[in-house]
Coordinates of C-alpha atoms and ligand atoms in Angstrom, one line a residue:
M1 CA 80.6 86.8 137.6
R2 CA 79.1 83.7 138.5
N3 CA 75.5 85.1 138.7
G4 CA 76.0 86.4 135.3
W5 CA 76.9 83.0 133.5
N6 CA 73.9 81.9 135.2
E7 CA 71.7 84.1 134.0
Q8 CA 73.4 83.7 130.3
F9 CA 72.9 79.9 130.6
R10 CA 68.9 80.9 131.2
G11 CA 69.0 83.2 128.4
F12 CA 69.9 80.3 126.3
M13 CA 67.6 77.2 127.8
F14 CA 64.6 79.9 127.3
A15 CA 65.9 80.6 123.5
I16 CA 66.1 76.8 123.1
A17 CA 62.2 76.1 124.6
A18 CA 60.7 78.7 123.0
T19 CA 62.0 77.6 119.8
A20 CA 61.2 74.1 120.4
A21 CA 57.7 75.2 121.3
A22 CA 57.5 77.9 118.4
L23 CA 58.3 74.2 116.1
W24 CA 55.6 72.6 118.0
V25 CA 52.8 74.7 117.6
R26 CA 54.4 75.2 113.6
T27 CA 53.9 71.5 113.2
L28 CA 50.1 71.7 114.0
L29 CA 49.2 74.3 112.0
H30 CA 51.2 72.6 108.8
P31 CA 48.3 71.1 107.6
I32 CA 46.7 74.6 107.2
L33 CA 49.7 76.7 106.3
E34 CA 51.7 74.3 104.4
D35 CA 54.9 75.9 103.0
R36 CA 53.6 79.2 103.6
L37 CA 54.7 81.7 106.5
P38 CA 57.7 79.8 107.2
F39 CA 59.3 82.0 110.0
G40 CA 55.7 83.1 111.4
V41 CA 55.5 81.2 114.8
F42 CA 59.2 82.1 115.3
Y43 CA 58.9 86.0 115.9
L44 CA 57.1 84.7 118.8
S45 CA 60.1 82.8 120.2
V46 CA 62.4 85.7 119.6
I47 CA 59.9 88.2 121.4
I48 CA 59.3 85.9 124.4
S49 CA 63.4 85.7 124.2
A50 CA 64.3 88.7 124.3
W51 CA 61.4 89.4 127.2
L52 CA 62.3 86.5 129.6
G53 CA 66.0 86.6 128.5
G54 CA 67.5 89.3 127.2
T55 CA 69.3 89.8 124.3
A56 CA 71.7 87.3 123.8
S57 CA 68.9 84.6 124.2
A58 CA 67.0 86.2 121.6
V59 CA 70.0 86.3 119.2
V60 CA 69.8 82.4 120.0
A61 CA 65.8 82.0 119.2
M62 CA 66.2 83.9 116.3
V63 CA 69.0 81.8 114.8
L64 CA 67.4 78.9 115.9
G65 CA 64.2 79.8 114.4
M66 CA 66.0 80.4 111.0
V67 CA 67.9 76.6 111.2
A68 CA 64.2 75.0 112.6
A69 CA 62.3 77.0 109.3
A70 CA 64.7 75.8 106.6
H71 CA 65.4 72.1 107.9
F72 CA 61.8 71.1 109.1
I73 CA 58.9 73.6 106.6
I74 CA 60.7 75.4 104.0
P75 CA 61.4 72.4 101.2
P76 CA 63.6 70.4 100.8
Q77 CA 62.6 69.2 104.4
S78 CA 65.2 67.8 106.5
S79 CA 68.4 69.8 104.9
L80 CA 69.6 73.8 105.5
L81 CA 69.1 74.9 101.8
I82 CA 66.8 77.3 101.2
A83 CA 66.0 77.5 97.0
E84 CA 63.0 79.8 96.3
P85 CA 63.8 83.6 95.9
A86 CA 60.1 83.9 97.9
D87 CA 61.7 82.0 100.7
W88 CA 64.8 84.1 101.0
V89 CA 62.7 86.9 101.3
S90 CA 60.8 85.7 104.4
L91 CA 63.9 84.8 105.7
L92 CA 65.4 88.5 105.4
I93 CA 62.1 89.8 106.6
Y94 CA 62.4 87.7 109.4
A95 CA 65.8 88.7 110.2
I96 CA 65.0 92.8 110.2
V97 CA 62.1 92.3 112.4
G98 CA 63.9 89.8 114.6
A99 CA 66.9 92.4 114.8
V100 CA 64.5 95.2 115.8
T101 CA 62.7 93.6 118.2
I102 CA 65.6 92.6 119.8
V103 CA 66.9 96.4 119.8
T104 CA 64.0 97.6 120.8
F105 CA 63.7 95.1 124.0
E106 CA 67.3 96.4 124.5
K107 CA 66.8 100.0 124.4
T108 CA 63.8 99.4 126.7
R109 CA 66.0 97.6 129.2
C110 CA 68.6 100.0 129.4
E111 CA 66.2 102.5 129.9
Q112 CA 64.4 101.0 132.9
R113 CA 67.5 99.7 134.6
E114 CA 69.0 104.0 134.3
A115 CA 65.4 104.5 136.0
E116 CA 65.7 101.9 138.2
Q117 CA 69.7 103.4 139.3
R118 CA 67.7 106.9 139.4
S119 CA 65.5 105.8 141.5
C120 CA 68.0 104.2 144.1
E121 CA 70.1 107.5 143.9
N122 CA 67.1 109.3 144.4
Q123 CA 66.4 107.4 147.7
E124 CA 70.6 107.6 148.5
L125 CA 70.0 111.6 148.3
T126 CA 66.7 111.8 150.4
E127 CA 68.7 109.8 152.9
T128 CA 71.8 111.6 152.8
L129 CA 70.0 115.3 153.2
K130 CA 67.3 113.9 155.9
R131 CA 71.0 112.6 157.8
S132 CA 72.6 116.4 157.0
D133 CA 69.8 117.8 158.4
L134 CA 69.6 116.0 161.5
Q135 CA 73.3 116.8 162.0
K136 CA 72.8 120.4 161.5
D137 CA 69.7 120.5 163.5
E138 CA 72.3 118.9 166.4
Y139 CA 75.1 121.0 165.3
L140 CA 73.3 124.5 165.9
A141 CA 72.2 122.3 169.2
L142 CA 76.3 121.9 170.2
L143 CA 76.6 125.9 168.9
A144 CA 74.0 127.0 171.0
H145 CA 75.4 125.2 173.8
E146 CA 78.6 126.4 173.4
L147 CA 77.5 129.9 173.2
R148 CA 75.7 129.9 176.3
N149 CA 78.8 128.1 178.1
P150 CA 80.7 131.5 178.3
L151 CA 77.2 133.6 178.2
A152 CA 76.1 132.3 181.4
P153 CA 78.9 133.6 183.5
I154 CA 79.1 137.0 182.1
A155 CA 75.2 137.2 182.9
T156 CA 76.0 136.5 186.5
S157 CA 79.4 138.3 186.9
V158 CA 77.6 141.5 185.3
D159 CA 74.8 140.9 188.0
L160 CA 77.2 140.4 190.5
M161 CA 79.0 143.6 189.8
A162 CA 76.4 145.5 190.7
R163 CA 76.1 144.3 193.9
C164 CA 79.7 144.3 195.0
R165 CA 80.7 148.0 193.8
D166 CA 82.3 148.8 196.9
D167 CA 84.5 145.2 197.1
G168 CA 87.2 146.2 194.6
R169 CA 89.0 143.4 194.9
R170 CA 86.0 141.1 194.1
F171 CA 84.6 143.5 191.4
D172 CA 88.2 142.9 189.0
A173 CA 87.6 138.8 190.0
L174 CA 84.4 139.4 188.3
R175 CA 85.7 141.6 185.5
R176 CA 88.4 139.3 185.0
A177 CA 85.9 136.4 184.3
V178 CA 84.1 138.2 182.1
L179 CA 86.8 139.1 179.7
R180 CA 88.1 135.5 179.4
Q181 CA 84.5 134.4 178.7
L182 CA 84.2 137.1 175.9
S183 CA 87.7 135.9 174.6
Q184 CA 86.2 132.6 174.4
L185 CA 82.6 134.0 172.7
V186 CA 85.2 135.5 170.3
R187 CA 87.1 132.7 169.6
I188 CA 83.9 130.8 168.7
V189 CA 82.9 133.3 166.5
D190 CA 86.6 134.0 164.9
D191 CA 86.9 129.8 164.2
L192 CA 83.3 130.0 162.0
L193 CA 83.8 132.4 160.2
D194 CA 87.3 131.1 159.4
V195 CA 86.2 127.9 158.6
S196 CA 83.0 129.7 156.3
R197 CA 86.3 131.7 154.7
Y198 CA 87.7 129.0 153.9
L199 CA 85.2 127.0 152.1
Q200 CA 84.2 129.7 150.0
G201 CA 88.0 129.7 149.3
K202 CA 88.7 133.3 150.7
M203 CA 90.8 132.6 153.2
R204 CA 94.0 134.4 152.6
L205 CA 97.5 134.2 153.6
L206 CA 99.6 137.5 154.4
R207 CA 103.3 135.5 154.1
D208 CA 106.5 136.7 155.4
P209 CA 109.8 134.4 156.0
F210 CA 110.4 134.1 159.7
D211 CA 111.3 132.3 162.4
L212 CA 108.9 129.4 163.8
R213 CA 110.2 129.1 167.1
E214 CA 109.0 132.6 167.5
A215 CA 104.9 131.2 166.3
V216 CA 105.7 128.1 169.2
G217 CA 106.5 131.1 171.5
A218 CA 103.3 133.1 171.0
A219 CA 101.5 130.0 171.2
V220 CA 102.4 128.6 174.6
E221 CA 102.1 132.3 175.9
M222 CA 98.5 131.9 174.8
V223 CA 97.7 128.8 176.0
Q224 CA 99.7 129.0 179.5
P225 CA 96.6 130.0 181.3
Q226 CA 94.8 126.7 180.5
I227 CA 97.5 124.6 180.6
D228 CA 98.1 126.3 184.2
E229 CA 95.0 125.8 185.2
R230 CA 95.1 121.8 184.0
Q231 CA 98.4 121.8 185.9
H232 CA 100.2 120.3 182.9
D233 CA 104.0 119.5 182.8
V234 CA 105.1 121.4 179.5
R235 CA 108.7 120.0 177.9
L236 CA 109.9 122.6 175.1
L237 CA 112.5 121.3 172.9
I238 CA 113.4 124.0 170.7
P239 CA 116.7 124.3 168.7
D240 CA 118.9 127.1 169.2
V241 CA 119.3 127.9 165.6
A242 CA 116.0 129.8 163.6
I243 CA 113.5 127.5 162.2
G244 CA 112.8 129.1 158.9
V245 CA 109.6 129.2 157.0
S246 CA 107.6 131.4 154.6
G247 CA 104.0 131.7 156.3
D248 CA 101.7 133.9 158.0
R249 CA 102.6 134.6 161.2
V250 CA 99.4 135.0 162.9
R251 CA 97.3 132.4 161.2
L252 CA 100.8 129.7 162.1
V253 CA 100.5 131.0 166.0
Q254 CA 96.6 130.1 165.8
V255 CA 97.9 126.2 164.0
V256 CA 100.3 125.9 167.2
S257 CA 97.6 127.2 169.6
N258 CA 94.6 124.9 168.5
L259 CA 97.3 121.9 168.5
L260 CA 98.5 123.0 171.9
S261 CA 95.0 124.1 173.5
N262 CA 93.8 120.3 171.9
S263 CA 96.7 118.6 173.9
A264 CA 95.7 120.8 177.3
K265 CA 91.9 119.8 177.0
Y266 CA 92.2 115.9 175.8
T267 CA 94.7 115.2 178.8
P268 CA 93.8 114.2 182.3
R269 CA 94.6 117.0 184.6
G270 CA 98.2 116.9 185.4
G271 CA 99.5 115.0 182.1
R272 CA 102.7 115.7 180.1
I273 CA 102.7 117.9 177.1
C274 CA 105.9 117.8 174.7
I275 CA 106.6 120.4 172.2
D276 CA 109.6 119.2 169.9
L277 CA 110.5 121.6 166.8
R278 CA 113.2 120.6 164.5
A279 CA 114.5 121.0 160.9
E280 CA 114.3 117.9 159.0
N281 CA 115.4 116.8 155.5
G282 CA 114.2 120.5 153.9
E283 CA 111.3 120.7 156.3
A284 CA 110.6 122.5 159.6
V285 CA 108.8 119.5 161.9
L286 CA 106.7 120.7 164.6
S287 CA 105.1 117.8 167.1
V288 CA 103.4 118.3 170.2
S289 CA 102.3 115.4 172.1
D290 CA 100.5 114.6 175.2
N291 CA 100.2 111.2 177.5
G292 CA 96.2 112.3 177.3
I293 CA 92.8 110.4 175.8
G294 CA 94.2 109.1 173.0
I295 CA 92.7 108.7 169.7
A296 CA 91.0 105.5 168.3
D297 CA 92.2 104.2 164.6
D298 CA 88.8 104.8 163.0
D299 CA 88.5 108.3 163.9
R300 CA 92.2 109.3 163.0
R301 CA 90.9 110.7 159.7
R302 CA 87.7 111.9 160.6
I303 CA 88.9 114.8 163.2
F304 CA 90.3 116.8 160.7
E305 CA 87.1 117.4 158.5
A306 CA 84.9 120.6 160.0
F307 CA 82.5 120.0 162.9
A308 CA 83.8 116.6 163.3
Q309 CA 84.0 115.3 166.9
V310 CA 85.2 111.8 168.3
D311 CA 82.5 112.3 170.8
S312 CA 79.4 114.7 170.6
S313 CA 77.1 113.6 172.6
H314 CA 75.3 115.8 175.4
T315 CA 77.4 114.0 178.2
R316 CA 80.7 114.6 176.9
D317 CA 83.5 116.3 178.9
H318 CA 85.0 118.9 176.7
G319 CA 83.7 121.6 175.0
G320 CA 84.4 122.8 171.3
L321 CA 82.7 123.1 168.0
G322 CA 85.2 120.4 166.0
L323 CA 86.4 123.2 163.6
G324 CA 90.2 123.3 165.9
L325 CA 91.9 120.5 163.7
A326 CA 89.9 121.2 160.4
L327 CA 91.6 124.9 160.4
V328 CA 94.7 123.4 161.3
K329 CA 94.7 120.9 158.2
Q330 CA 93.7 124.1 155.7
L331 CA 96.0 126.6 157.3
C332 CA 99.2 123.8 157.0
E333 CA 97.5 123.0 153.2
L334 CA 97.5 126.7 152.6
H335 CA 101.3 126.5 153.4
E336 CA 102.0 123.7 151.4
G337 CA 102.5 121.9 154.2
T338 CA 100.8 118.9 155.7
V339 CA 99.5 118.1 159.5
D340 CA 99.4 114.4 160.4
V341 CA 98.4 112.2 163.8
I342 CA 99.9 109.5 165.3
S343 CA 98.2 107.6 168.4
R344 CA 98.5 104.2 169.6
G345 CA 94.7 103.9 170.6
P346 CA 92.0 105.2 173.4
G347 CA 94.5 106.0 176.3
K348 CA 97.4 106.1 175.1
G349 CA 98.3 109.7 173.9
S350 CA 98.5 111.3 170.7
R351 CA 101.2 113.2 168.7
F352 CA 100.0 115.6 166.2
E353 CA 102.6 116.7 164.1
I354 CA 103.1 119.5 161.2
R355 CA 105.7 119.6 158.3
L356 CA 105.8 122.9 156.4
P357 CA 108.8 124.1 153.9
L358 CA 112.1 125.5 155.5
V359 CA 113.1 128.7 153.7
E360 CA 116.5 130.5 154.6
L361 CA 116.3 133.5 156.7
P362 CA 116.8 136.8 155.6
T363 CA 119.9 138.0 157.2
P364 CA 118.4 140.8 159.9
S365 CA 118.9 144.3 158.7
V366 CA 119.6 146.9 161.4
R367 CA 116.2 148.9 161.4
V368 CA 115.6 152.4 162.5
V369 CA 112.8 152.4 164.2
E370 CA 111.1 155.9 164.3
K371 CA 108.9 156.5 167.1
Q372 CA 105.8 157.1 166.1
E373 CA 104.0 160.6 167.8
S374 CA 101.5 159.6 170.1
I375 CA 99.0 162.2 170.7
D376 CA 96.7 163.0 173.6
L377 CA 93.4 161.9 173.7
E378 CA 92.3 164.8 176.5
S379 CA 89.5 166.9 174.9
T380 CA 89.9 165.5 171.4
S381 CA 86.1 165.4 169.9
V382 CA 84.8 162.1 168.8
L383 CA 81.7 161.1 167.0
I384 CA 80.5 157.6 166.8
V385 CA 77.7 156.6 164.6
D386 CA 76.1 152.8 165.6
D387 CA 72.6 152.2 165.5
N388 CA 72.9 149.5 168.4
R389 CA 72.0 152.4 171.1
D390 CA 73.8 150.3 173.9
A391 CA 77.3 149.8 171.3
A392 CA 77.5 153.7 170.9
E393 CA 76.9 154.6 174.9
T394 CA 79.1 151.9 176.3
L395 CA 81.9 153.2 173.7
S396 CA 81.2 157.1 174.2
M397 CA 81.6 156.2 177.8
L398 CA 84.9 154.7 177.4
L399 CA 86.2 157.3 175.4
T400 CA 84.8 160.1 177.7
F401 CA 86.4 157.9 180.6
E402 CA 89.7 158.8 178.3
G403 CA 88.7 162.2 178.2
M404 CA 87.7 163.0 175.1
N405 CA 84.5 164.3 174.1
A406 CA 82.5 162.1 172.8
T407 CA 79.3 162.4 170.4
V408 CA 76.8 159.5 169.7
A409 CA 74.8 159.0 166.4
Y410 CA 72.5 156.2 165.7
D411 CA 72.0 156.8 161.9
G412 CA 73.5 158.1 158.7
P413 CA 71.4 161.0 158.4
M414 CA 71.7 161.6 162.1
A415 CA 75.9 161.8 161.6
L416 CA 75.6 163.9 158.7
D417 CA 74.2 166.2 160.6
L418 CA 75.8 166.5 163.0
L419 CA 79.4 167.1 161.4
R420 CA 77.6 169.7 159.8
K421 CA 77.3 171.3 163.3
Q422 CA 80.8 170.1 165.1
K423 CA 84.4 169.0 163.4
P424 CA 85.0 166.1 165.4
A425 CA 88.8 164.7 164.7
F426 CA 87.3 161.3 164.5
I427 CA 84.4 159.0 163.5
L428 CA 83.9 155.8 164.9
L429 CA 81.3 154.6 162.0
D430 CA 79.9 151.1 162.3
I431 CA 79.2 149.4 158.5
G432 CA 75.6 147.7 159.1
L433 CA 73.5 151.1 159.2
P434 CA 69.7 151.2 158.3
G435 CA 68.9 153.0 155.5
M436 CA 72.4 154.8 154.8
D437 CA 75.0 152.2 155.3
G438 CA 78.5 153.0 156.8
Y439 CA 80.4 153.0 153.0
E440 CA 77.6 155.6 151.6
V441 CA 78.3 158.0 155.0
A442 CA 82.1 158.2 154.6
R443 CA 81.6 158.8 151.1
R444 CA 79.8 161.6 151.8
I445 CA 81.7 162.8 154.5
R446 CA 84.9 162.7 151.9
A447 CA 82.8 164.4 149.3
D448 CA 81.6 167.3 151.6
H449 CA 85.0 167.6 153.4
G450 CA 87.8 165.6 151.4
Q451 CA 90.7 164.2 153.8
D452 CA 91.2 167.3 156.1
G453 CA 90.4 167.1 159.6
V454 CA 88.7 163.8 159.7
K455 CA 90.4 160.4 160.9
I456 CA 86.8 157.7 159.7
I457 CA 87.5 154.3 161.6
A458 CA 84.9 151.6 160.5
L459 CA 84.1 149.9 163.3
T460 CA 82.3 146.7 162.2
G461 CA 81.1 142.6 162.6
W462 CA 82.8 142.3 158.7
G463 CA 86.5 141.8 159.0
G464 CA 87.4 139.7 155.8
P465 CA 90.1 140.9 153.5
E466 CA 86.9 142.1 150.6
D467 CA 85.2 143.9 153.8
R468 CA 88.6 145.8 154.7
R469 CA 88.7 146.9 150.7
R470 CA 85.4 148.4 150.5
T471 CA 85.7 150.6 153.5
K472 CA 89.6 152.0 152.0
E473 CA 87.4 152.6 148.7
A474 CA 84.8 154.1 150.5
G475 CA 87.8 156.7 152.6
F476 CA 87.8 155.2 155.8
D477 CA 91.2 155.4 157.2
D478 CA 91.1 152.5 159.7
H479 CA 89.1 148.9 159.7
V480 CA 88.6 147.6 163.4
V481 CA 86.8 144.2 164.0
K482 CA 84.0 144.2 167.2
P483 CA 84.2 143.4 169.5
V484 CA 87.0 145.5 170.0
D485 CA 89.8 145.6 172.8
P486 CA 89.2 149.0 174.3
A487 CA 93.2 149.4 175.3
N488 CA 93.5 148.7 171.7
L489 CA 91.2 150.9 170.2
V490 CA 92.7 153.6 172.8
S491 CA 96.0 153.2 171.6
L492 CA 94.9 153.0 167.8
L493 CA 93.5 156.4 168.6
R494 CA 96.2 157.8 170.0
G495 CA 98.7 157.0 167.5
A496 CA 96.3 157.9 164.6
Q497 CA 97.5 161.8 164.5
P498 CA 94.7 163.5 162.7
Q499 CA 95.2 166.2 160.6
S500 CA 93.0 168.8 163.2
A501 CA 92.0 167.9 166.7
Ligands
ADP601 P1 86.9 120.4 169.2 O1 88.5 120.2 170.4 O2 86.3 121.6 169.3 O3 85.7 119.0 169.2 P2 88.9 119.7 167.0 O4 88.8 120.4 165.6 O5 90.0 120.6 167.8 O6 87.4 120.4 167.7 O7 89.1 118.2 167.4 C1 88.3 117.4 166.7 C2 88.3 116.4 167.9 O8 89.8 115.4 167.6 C3 88.3 116.6 168.8 O9 86.4 116.5 169.0 C4 88.7 115.5 169.7 O10 88.0 114.2 169.6 C5 90.0 115.0 168.8 N1 91.2 115.0 169.8 C6 92.2 117.1 169.2 N2 92.9 116.7 169.8 C7 93.3 115.8 170.5 C8 94.0 115.2 171.4 N3 95.4 115.8 171.8 N4 93.7 113.9 171.9 C9 92.9 113.3 172.0 N5 91.8 113.8 171.0 C10 92.0 114.8 170.2

């Protein structure tokens, strides 16, 4: 504000000085010009004021020029009276030319200001791009590190498994280590896919009214190995009555297990974790608190952003990709709920609290659960179609162990060719095949054989709702996402009941 006034004042000073200079020049020229061109030199003072002092300064210079010309040059002198029509015309021309000059200068000045602003914005944009490029590189390095973490023990275990084939106990321990690390890898990939799905607005919930206590129980069960490993003491404050919410059960288990797993991770060994679930003012309130490393005030908002971590240095103590809390926040919002964190600062523990709208749960009806007939897989034939030969061969080995007759094909035409010679009960079909993709293979099988006799199961890395819709349209009976859990696959096949085996 003060700066603005200073500038205005400077502008007026310019106008007065320029008009005075013009009047002095006009006085010097008076013997030559006499009464002619009374406003001539005052154009110069308007231009100089517009250039150096801005619009207001130029307007003042123009008015001062008019007064000076009327008073000092146009007869009768020493009076502001203008009697001659020729002088009125000169005054009019002076006013019009002066106004045009002022508008032109103002326009040029605006364009200049805009250009300067654009240049500043471009500079900021370049800086932001450079920063995000650097962040992307750092994040890729972090991702590589997080993926390598489970890969290293898998590689070592597989090598050791070959050496201690005869030592059953050790072999089993190694196998369990591989499975643990694999589930860690799957979790990283799932989190990345979830975040990307959410960012593209593609995340869908399968909502049903259910008791939130079930989600808490399932989450505790999931994180129990991590809690045991870190020897934490966990207290559960769960009410005896149901806490009904309308939600996606799987996703809410994910929310609670993310919070619990973070508490286990960011609390030093032997810490205390408390899970408190209650109903309050029409809301289901779940809090997970710990006496761990705590969170500084400045970081409290940031940690809910995707890829944000308080400590992302190479020397940090804890793994992770900074996706867990972003997913928690996004999933709570999709459930019309909120998540918040309270911490008294570093070293003073944290408390995460989620709030979801309470709903009335329907009274449970007595359901007659029909016993699903499960088929014996012994000698059942199955065709595995996958261009990844290792994936196809290992799956074939697994199903052969279950007593099935497994055949493999590495592309679509080979699969269709084999189908002409044999009639398998199941086809486990990859989608991303070279040349003819899995959708096309399924469509052709359905065109040739209809729905009779064969169950086609998609075995693919694509697991989004859109992918499932496409497989259904192409004639698949089921959709299984890789990496497949062998036990789940076998029970899926057992329950699938093909029409002919
Ligand atoms: P990640 O754990 O993979 O880094 P999250 O999104 O789950 O990613 O968490 C983001 C950050 O929030 C973590 O890096 C950590 O700094 C902080 N944080 C999360 N939970 C806790 C907690 N219970 N105590 C202290 N800090 C936490």
